[in-house]
Coordinates of N, CA and C in Angstrom, one line a residue:
M14 N -34.9 45.9 -4.3 CA -35.3 44.4 -3.7 C -34.1 43.5 -4.0
P15 N -33.6 42.8 -2.8 CA -32.4 42.1 -3.1 C -32.7 40.8 -4.0
T16 N -31.6 40.1 -4.5 CA -31.7 39.2 -5.3 C -31.9 37.9 -4.6
R17 N -32.9 37.0 -5.1 CA -33.2 35.6 -4.4 C -33.0 34.7 -5.3
I18 N -32.7 33.6 -4.8 CA -33.1 32.3 -5.3 C -34.1 31.4 -4.8
S19 N -35.0 31.2 -5.7 CA -36.3 30.3 -5.1 C -36.5 29.1 -6.0
P20 N -36.9 28.0 -5.3 CA -37.0 26.7 -6.0 C -38.5 26.9 -6.8
Y21 N -38.3 26.3 -7.9 CA -39.6 26.2 -8.6 C -39.7 24.5 -9.0
L22 N -40.5 24.1 -8.5 CA -41.0 22.6 -8.6 C -41.9 22.1 -9.7
S23 N -41.6 21.0 -10.3 CA -42.4 20.5 -11.1 C -43.1 19.2 -10.7
F24 N -44.5 19.2 -11.1 CA -45.1 18.0 -10.7 C -45.9 17.5 -11.8
N25 N -46.4 16.2 -11.8 CA -46.9 15.5 -12.7 C -48.4 15.4 -12.5
G26 N -49.2 16.6 -12.3 CA -50.5 16.6 -12.4 C -51.0 17.0 -10.9
D27 N -50.2 17.1 -9.8 CA -50.7 17.2 -8.5 C -50.1 18.6 -7.9
A28 N -49.6 19.7 -8.9 CA -49.1 20.8 -8.3 C -50.0 21.6 -7.4
R29 N -51.3 21.5 -7.8 CA -52.3 22.2 -6.8 C -52.2 21.8 -5.5
E30 N -52.5 20.3 -5.5 CA -52.5 19.6 -4.3 C -51.2 19.8 -3.4
A31 N -50.2 19.7 -4.0 CA -48.9 20.0 -3.4 C -48.7 21.4 -2.9
M32 N -48.9 22.3 -3.5 CA -48.9 23.9 -3.1 C -49.9 24.0 -1.9
T33 N -51.0 23.5 -2.1 CA -51.9 23.5 -1.0 C -51.2 22.9 0.3
F34 N -50.8 21.9 0.0 CA -50.2 21.1 1.2 C -48.9 22.1 1.9
Y35 N -48.0 22.7 0.9 CA -47.2 23.6 1.5 C -47.6 24.8 2.2
Q36 N -48.8 25.1 1.6 CA -49.2 26.5 2.3 C -49.8 26.1 3.7
S37 N -50.3 24.9 3.9 CA -50.7 24.4 5.3 C -49.5 24.3 6.1
V38 N -48.4 24.0 5.5 CA -47.2 23.9 6.5 C -46.6 25.4 6.7
F39 N -46.5 26.1 5.8 CA -45.7 27.5 5.9 C -46.8 28.6 6.0
G40 N -47.8 28.4 5.7 CA -48.6 29.6 5.8 C -48.5 30.6 4.6
G41 N -49.0 31.8 4.3 CA -48.8 32.4 3.3 C -50.0 32.6 2.4
D42 N -49.7 33.4 1.2 CA -50.7 33.4 0.2 C -50.1 32.6 -0.9
L43 N -51.1 31.9 -1.6 CA -50.9 31.0 -2.7 C -51.7 31.6 -3.9
E44 N -51.1 31.7 -5.0 CA -51.6 32.2 -6.2 C -51.4 31.0 -7.3
I45 N -52.5 30.6 -7.9 CA -52.4 29.5 -8.9 C -53.0 30.0 -10.1
A46 N -52.3 30.0 -11.2 CA -52.9 29.9 -12.6 C -52.9 28.7 -13.2
T47 N -54.0 28.2 -14.0 CA -54.0 27.1 -14.6 C -53.7 27.2 -16.2
F48 N -53.5 26.3 -16.9 CA -53.1 26.4 -18.5 C -54.4 27.1 -19.0
A49 N -55.9 26.9 -18.6 CA -57.0 27.5 -19.2 C -56.7 28.8 -18.7
D50 N -56.5 29.3 -17.6 CA -56.3 30.7 -17.3 C -55.4 31.6 -18.1
M51 N -54.3 30.9 -18.5 CA -53.2 31.4 -19.2 C -53.4 31.3 -20.8
R52 N -54.6 30.4 -21.2 CA -54.6 30.3 -22.5 C -53.6 29.5 -23.2
S53 N -52.9 28.6 -22.4 CA -51.7 28.0 -23.1 C -51.8 26.4 -23.1
A54 N -53.1 25.9 -23.0 CA -53.1 24.4 -22.9 C -52.9 23.9 -24.2
Q55 N -52.3 22.7 -24.5 CA -52.0 22.1 -25.8 C -53.2 21.4 -26.2
D56 N -53.9 21.0 -25.1 CA -55.6 20.4 -25.5 C -56.3 20.6 -24.1
S57 N -57.6 20.3 -24.3 CA -58.6 20.6 -23.2 C -58.2 19.8 -21.8
S58 N -57.6 18.5 -22.2 CA -57.2 17.7 -21.0 C -56.2 18.4 -20.0
Q59 N -55.5 19.6 -20.5 CA -54.5 20.3 -19.7 C -55.1 21.5 -19.0
D60 N -56.4 21.8 -19.3 CA -57.0 23.2 -18.8 C -56.9 23.4 -17.3
D61 N -57.1 22.2 -16.4 CA -57.2 22.4 -15.1 C -55.7 22.2 -14.3
L62 N -54.6 21.8 -15.2 CA -53.3 21.8 -14.7 C -52.8 22.9 -14.4
V63 N -51.8 23.1 -13.3 CA -51.0 24.4 -13.1 C -50.1 24.8 -14.0
A64 N -50.2 25.8 -14.5 CA -49.4 26.3 -15.4 C -48.3 27.3 -14.8
H65 N -48.8 27.8 -13.6 CA -47.9 28.6 -12.7 C -48.3 28.7 -11.5
S66 N -47.6 28.6 -10.2 CA -48.0 28.9 -8.9 C -46.9 29.4 -8.1
M67 N -47.5 30.3 -7.1 CA -46.4 30.9 -6.2 C -47.0 30.9 -4.8
L68 N -46.1 30.5 -3.8 CA -46.6 30.6 -2.6 C -45.5 31.7 -1.9
K69 N -46.1 32.6 -1.3 CA -45.5 33.8 -0.9 C -45.5 33.9 0.6
G70 N -44.5 33.6 1.5 CA -44.8 33.6 2.9 C -44.6 35.1 3.6
A71 N -44.9 35.1 4.8 CA -45.0 36.3 5.5 C -43.5 37.0 5.7
T72 N -42.5 36.1 5.7 CA -41.2 36.5 5.7 C -40.4 36.8 4.3
G73 N -41.2 36.7 3.4 CA -40.8 37.0 2.0 C -40.2 35.7 1.2
T74 N -40.4 34.5 1.8 CA -39.9 33.5 1.2 C -40.9 33.0 0.1
V75 N -40.4 32.5 -1.1 CA -41.3 32.2 -2.1 C -40.9 30.8 -2.6
L76 N -41.9 30.0 -3.0 CA -41.8 28.7 -3.6 C -42.8 28.8 -4.9
F77 N -42.1 28.4 -5.9 CA -43.1 28.3 -7.1 C -43.3 26.8 -7.5
A78 N -44.2 26.6 -8.4 CA -44.6 25.2 -8.8 C -45.4 25.2 -10.1
A79 N -45.5 24.0 -10.9 CA -46.2 24.0 -11.9 C -46.3 22.5 -12.4
D80 N -47.4 22.2 -12.9 CA -47.6 20.8 -13.7 C -46.7 20.6 -14.7
T81 N -46.0 19.6 -15.0 CA -45.3 19.3 -16.2 C -45.2 17.8 -16.4
T82 N -45.1 17.2 -17.6 CA -44.9 15.6 -17.7 C -43.6 15.4 -18.1
T83 N -42.8 16.4 -18.2 CA -41.4 16.1 -18.5 C -40.4 16.9 -17.5
P84 N -39.3 16.6 -17.1 CA -38.4 17.4 -16.1 C -38.1 18.6 -17.0
P85 N -37.7 19.8 -16.3 CA -37.2 21.0 -17.0 C -36.0 20.6 -18.0
D86 N -35.7 21.3 -18.8 CA -34.5 21.0 -19.7 C -33.4 20.7 -19.1
G87 N -32.6 19.6 -19.3 CA -31.3 19.3 -18.6 C -31.3 19.1 -17.1
A88 N -32.6 18.9 -16.5 CA -32.6 18.6 -15.1 C -32.9 17.1 -15.0
P89 N -31.9 16.5 -14.5 CA -32.2 15.0 -14.1 C -33.2 15.0 -12.9
A90 N -34.1 14.0 -13.1 CA -35.3 14.0 -11.9 C -34.5 13.6 -10.6
G91 N -35.1 14.3 -9.6 CA -34.5 14.0 -8.3 C -33.3 14.5 -8.1
A92 N -32.7 15.4 -8.9 CA -31.3 15.8 -8.6 C -31.2 17.1 -7.9
F93 N -32.0 17.3 -6.8 CA -32.1 18.7 -6.0 C -32.8 18.1 -4.8
S94 N -32.4 19.1 -3.7 CA -32.9 19.2 -2.6 C -33.5 20.5 -2.3
V95 N -34.6 20.9 -1.5 CA -34.8 22.2 -1.0 C -34.3 22.5 0.3
A96 N -33.4 23.5 0.6 CA -32.9 23.7 1.8 C -33.7 24.7 2.6
L97 N -34.1 24.5 3.8 CA -34.8 25.3 4.7 C -34.3 25.4 6.0
G98 N -34.0 26.6 6.4 CA -33.2 27.0 7.5 C -33.6 28.2 8.3
G99 N -33.5 28.4 9.4 CA -33.7 29.5 10.3 C -33.2 29.4 11.7
D100 N -33.2 30.5 12.5 CA -32.7 30.4 13.9 C -34.1 30.4 14.8
D101 N -35.4 30.1 14.4 CA -36.4 29.9 15.4 C -36.8 28.5 15.6
E102 N -36.0 27.9 16.5 CA -36.2 26.5 16.7 C -37.8 25.9 16.6
A103 N -38.7 26.6 17.3 CA -40.0 26.2 17.2 C -40.7 26.4 15.8
E104 N -40.3 27.5 15.2 CA -41.0 27.7 13.9 C -40.4 26.7 12.9
V105 N -39.1 26.5 12.8 CA -38.6 25.5 11.8 C -38.8 24.2 12.2
T106 N -39.0 23.7 13.6 CA -39.5 22.4 13.9 C -40.7 22.2 13.3
G107 N -41.7 23.1 13.4 CA -43.2 23.0 13.1 C -43.2 22.7 11.6
Y108 N -42.3 23.3 10.7 CA -42.1 23.1 9.2 C -41.7 21.8 9.1
W109 N -40.6 21.3 9.9 CA -40.1 20.0 9.8 C -41.4 18.9 10.1
E110 N -42.1 19.1 11.0 CA -43.2 18.2 11.2 C -44.2 18.1 10.2
G111 N -44.6 19.4 9.5 CA -45.5 19.3 8.4 C -44.8 18.6 7.3
L112 N -43.7 18.9 7.0 CA -43.2 18.4 5.7 C -43.0 16.9 5.8
S113 N -42.5 16.3 6.8 CA -42.3 14.9 7.0 C -43.7 14.0 7.4
A114 N -44.7 14.6 7.6 CA -45.8 14.0 7.8 C -46.2 13.3 6.5
G115 N -46.4 11.9 6.5 CA -46.8 11.3 5.2 C -45.8 11.0 4.5
G116 N -44.5 11.6 4.9 CA -43.3 11.5 3.9 C -42.4 10.5 4.5
T117 N -41.1 10.4 4.1 CA -40.1 9.5 4.7 C -39.1 10.5 5.2
V118 N -38.9 10.2 6.6 CA -37.6 10.8 7.2 C -36.2 10.1 6.8
T119 N -35.3 10.6 6.4 CA -34.1 10.0 5.9 C -33.0 10.2 6.9
T120 N -33.0 11.4 7.5 CA -32.1 11.6 8.7 C -33.0 12.4 9.8
P121 N -33.1 11.8 10.9 CA -33.9 12.5 11.8 C -33.5 13.9 12.4
L122 N -34.3 14.7 12.5 CA -34.1 16.0 13.1 C -33.4 16.1 14.4
A123 N -32.0 16.4 14.5 CA -31.3 16.1 15.7 C -30.0 17.0 15.6
R124 N -29.4 17.1 16.8 CA -28.3 18.0 16.8 C -27.3 17.4 16.0
S125 N -26.6 18.3 15.3 CA -25.4 17.8 14.2 C -24.2 18.4 15.0
P126 N -23.1 17.7 14.4 CA -21.8 18.1 14.7 C -21.4 19.6 14.7
W127 N -22.1 20.1 13.8 CA -21.7 21.8 13.7 C -22.5 22.4 14.7
G128 N -23.5 21.9 15.5 CA -24.2 22.6 16.6 C -25.8 22.8 16.2
A129 N -26.0 22.7 14.9 CA -27.4 23.0 14.5 C -28.3 21.8 14.8
L130 N -29.5 22.0 14.7 CA -30.4 20.6 14.5 C -30.5 20.6 13.0
F131 N -30.5 19.4 12.5 CA -30.5 19.2 11.2 C -31.1 17.9 10.9
G132 N -31.9 17.7 9.5 CA -32.6 16.5 9.3 C -33.0 16.7 7.9
R133 N -33.2 15.6 7.5 CA -33.5 15.4 5.8 C -34.8 14.5 5.9
C134 N -35.7 14.8 5.0 CA -36.8 14.1 4.7 C -37.3 14.3 3.1
V135 N -38.2 13.5 2.9 CA -38.7 13.5 1.5 C -40.4 13.6 1.6
D136 N -41.0 14.5 1.3 CA -42.3 14.8 1.6 C -43.2 13.8 0.7
K137 N -44.4 13.9 1.1 CA -45.2 12.9 0.4 C -45.4 13.2 -1.1
Y138 N -44.9 14.2 -1.6 CA -44.9 14.5 -3.0 C -43.6 14.1 -3.7
G139 N -42.6 13.6 -2.9 CA -41.3 13.1 -3.5 C -40.1 14.4 -3.5
I140 N -40.5 15.4 -2.9 CA -39.6 16.4 -2.8 C -38.7 16.1 -1.6
A141 N -37.4 16.3 -1.8 CA -36.3 16.2 -0.6 C -36.1 17.5 0.0
W142 N -36.1 17.5 1.3 CA -36.0 18.6 2.0 C -34.7 18.4 3.0
L143 N -33.9 19.5 3.0 CA -32.8 19.6 4.1 C -33.3 20.8 5.0
V144 N -33.5 20.4 6.3 CA -33.8 21.2 7.3 C -32.7 21.6 8.3
N145 N -32.5 22.8 8.7 CA -31.5 23.3 9.4 C -31.8 24.2 10.5
V146 N -31.7 24.0 11.7 CA -32.1 25.0 12.8 C -30.8 25.5 13.4
T147 N -30.2 26.9 12.9 CA -29.0 27.4 13.3 C -29.3 28.1 14.7
P148 N -28.6 27.8 15.7 CA -28.8 28.6 16.9 C -28.5 30.1 16.7
A149 N -29.3 31.1 17.3 CA -29.1 32.4 17.3 C -27.8 32.8 17.9
G150 N -27.2 33.8 17.3 CA -25.9 34.3 17.9 C -26.3 35.1 19.1
P151 N -25.2 35.5 19.7 CA -25.4 36.4 21.0 C -25.9 37.7 20.5
A152 N -26.9 38.2 21.4 CA -27.6 39.5 21.0 C -26.6 40.8 21.2

């Protein structure tokens, strides 16, 4: 199995809603385990919160998330973006449309100086996305 780097997103109580949204954008299989499922709740108010979730796409992409009330150790809030790219313009543009719906477009998806379509948005859950459509090379 190849080594991969996958984003692990932290939410404050809406991880289930966010991951269901990402599943509607990307498709794939979503697995969710609550604190009650894992028997790791500090108290009963946390039972329905997401302790761990994984969205696995058909192409092998993986996105993880959980509910937490504090950012991960040493991670300043908002100090990251999720990069999404590919060479299938229709596919990646569809992802762009889904992610930016209800969010904020900070750089419209447009042709960049390096030849790719590129755009930035912040989705309705506050996650920043960098979207890049690189033209496919010659066959």
